[in-house]
Amino acid sequence: SPGDVIQLGVAAPDRGKRSPAAADRQTGDPASAVGVERARGQASVNKLSLAAVQSDMFKFDYGTNRYDLVLFMYMGPVGDLGERFVRALKPGGHLLIEHFAGGFEAGSLPRLFKGLDVLRYSEDEDYPDYDLRNKGRVVRFLARKPIAP
């Protein structure tokens, strides 16, 4: 089965439809009450199980070995969340980040997420997830938590 997903910033209702739609259970951390309602409505339309939580992403309890995918899309600087995201991933779980390239120091994401195997890291002139008409510098990061031997 596809597993458990946490998507930070689910206020954009189309993202939940495109990216984690295959999830068995999706936890969202929307930035506003409007985002919570939009996310719940989109989950209902797509027949997804969604636990939408309005919470400060820096105070939220991500848990340990809880998620198969942590999805962080255009939510600002990661701050001290690196270790917490790594801890929250199940062995074999993935971390996926897309953000403006200027939102992070060039080359910094692999250093922020120690303990993960980097599968893809790029900083390119491309279309961001939310705007397919205007190109900009976009950073994309995909990493996997190793499965213990």
Coordinates of C-alpha atoms in Angstrom, one line a residue:
S1 CA 0.0 0.0 0.0
P2 CA 1.2 3.6 -0.6
G3 CA 1.4 4.5 3.0
D4 CA 1.3 7.6 5.3
V5 CA 2.0 11.1 4.0
I6 CA 2.5 14.4 5.7
Q7 CA 2.2 17.4 3.4
L8 CA 3.1 20.7 5.0
G9 CA 1.1 23.6 3.7
V10 CA -1.9 21.9 2.1
A11 CA -3.7 25.2 1.5
A12 CA -3.4 24.8 -2.2
P13 CA -6.1 22.3 -2.9
D14 CA -4.7 21.0 -6.2
R15 CA -1.4 19.8 -4.7
G16 CA -3.2 17.2 -2.6
K17 CA -4.8 15.9 -5.8
R18 CA -1.6 15.7 -7.8
S19 CA 1.1 14.5 -5.4
P20 CA 0.0 12.5 -2.4
A21 CA -3.3 11.2 -3.9
A22 CA -2.0 7.6 -3.7
A23 CA -1.6 7.8 0.1
D24 CA -3.6 5.6 2.4
R25 CA -3.6 8.3 5.0
Q26 CA -2.5 11.9 4.6
T27 CA -1.8 14.4 7.4
G28 CA -1.8 18.0 6.4
D29 CA -0.4 21.0 8.2
P30 CA -2.2 24.0 6.6
A31 CA -1.3 27.5 7.5
S32 CA -4.9 28.7 7.9
A33 CA -8.4 27.7 8.7
V34 CA -9.3 28.3 5.0
G35 CA -6.6 25.9 4.0
V36 CA -7.9 23.3 6.4
E37 CA -11.4 23.4 4.9
R38 CA -10.0 23.4 1.3
A39 CA -7.8 20.4 2.1
R40 CA -10.7 18.5 3.7
G41 CA -13.0 19.3 0.7
Q42 CA -10.4 18.2 -1.8
A43 CA -9.7 15.0 0.2
S44 CA -13.4 14.2 0.2
V45 CA -13.7 14.7 -3.6
N46 CA -10.6 12.4 -4.1
K47 CA -11.8 9.9 -1.5
L48 CA -8.7 10.3 0.6
S49 CA -8.4 9.9 4.3
L50 CA -7.0 13.2 5.6
A51 CA -6.2 14.5 9.1
A52 CA -5.9 18.2 8.4
V53 CA -4.3 20.1 11.3
Q54 CA -3.9 23.8 11.6
S55 CA -0.6 24.0 13.4
D56 CA 2.7 25.9 13.6
M57 CA 5.1 23.6 11.6
F58 CA 7.9 24.3 14.1
K59 CA 5.8 23.2 17.0
F60 CA 4.0 20.2 15.4
D61 CA 4.9 16.7 16.8
Y62 CA 6.0 14.8 13.7
G63 CA 6.7 11.6 15.7
T64 CA 9.2 8.9 15.0
N65 CA 9.1 6.4 12.1
R66 CA 5.6 7.6 11.3
Y67 CA 5.6 8.7 7.6
D68 CA 6.4 7.1 4.3
L69 CA 6.6 10.5 2.7
V70 CA 7.2 14.0 4.1
L71 CA 6.2 16.6 1.4
F72 CA 7.4 20.2 1.9
M73 CA 6.3 22.5 -0.8
Y74 CA 7.0 26.3 -0.8
M75 CA 6.7 26.6 3.0
G76 CA 9.7 28.9 3.7
P77 CA 12.9 28.0 5.4
V78 CA 13.2 24.6 7.1
G79 CA 14.9 26.0 10.1
D80 CA 15.5 23.3 12.7
L81 CA 13.1 20.8 11.1
G82 CA 15.8 18.8 9.4
E83 CA 16.4 16.3 12.2
R84 CA 12.7 16.1 13.0
F85 CA 11.8 15.3 9.4
V86 CA 14.4 12.6 9.3
R87 CA 13.2 11.1 12.6
A88 CA 9.6 11.2 11.3
L89 CA 10.3 9.1 8.3
K90 CA 9.9 5.4 8.4
P91 CA 12.9 3.4 7.1
G92 CA 12.6 3.5 3.3
G93 CA 10.5 6.7 3.5
H94 CA 11.1 9.7 1.3
L95 CA 11.5 13.4 1.8
L96 CA 10.4 15.6 -1.1
I97 CA 11.0 19.3 -1.2
E98 CA 10.3 21.9 -3.9
H99 CA 11.0 25.6 -3.2
F100 CA 12.3 28.8 -4.6
A101 CA 16.0 28.3 -5.1
G102 CA 16.6 31.6 -3.2
G103 CA 14.8 30.1 -0.1
F104 CA 17.8 28.0 0.8
E105 CA 21.6 28.5 0.6
A106 CA 22.9 26.9 -2.6
G107 CA 23.8 23.2 -1.9
S108 CA 22.5 23.3 1.7
L109 CA 19.7 20.7 1.6
P110 CA 21.8 17.6 1.6
R111 CA 23.6 19.0 4.7
L112 CA 20.3 19.8 6.4
F113 CA 19.0 16.3 6.2
K114 CA 21.9 14.2 7.5
G115 CA 21.2 10.4 7.5
L116 CA 19.2 10.4 4.2
D117 CA 20.3 9.1 0.9
V118 CA 20.0 11.9 -1.7
L119 CA 18.2 10.6 -4.8
R120 CA 17.9 13.9 -6.6
Y121 CA 19.0 17.4 -5.9
S122 CA 18.7 20.2 -8.5
E123 CA 18.5 24.0 -8.7
D124 CA 17.2 24.9 -12.1
E125 CA 15.3 27.5 -14.0
D126 CA 11.9 25.8 -14.2
Y127 CA 8.2 26.1 -13.6
P128 CA 7.2 26.0 -9.9
D129 CA 4.5 23.5 -8.9
Y130 CA 1.9 26.2 -8.4
D131 CA 2.6 28.3 -11.5
L132 CA 3.0 26.6 -14.8
R133 CA 3.2 29.9 -16.7
N134 CA 6.2 31.7 -15.1
K135 CA 9.6 30.2 -14.8
G136 CA 11.9 30.8 -11.9
R137 CA 14.8 29.3 -9.9
V138 CA 13.5 26.2 -8.3
V139 CA 15.2 23.8 -5.9
R140 CA 14.0 20.2 -5.9
F141 CA 15.2 17.6 -3.4
L142 CA 14.3 13.9 -3.0
A143 CA 15.9 11.8 -0.4
R144 CA 15.2 8.4 1.2
K145 CA 15.8 7.2 4.8
P146 CA 17.9 4.1 4.6
I147 CA 16.4 0.7 5.6
A148 CA 18.3 -0.7 8.5
P149 CA 20.3 -3.9 7.6

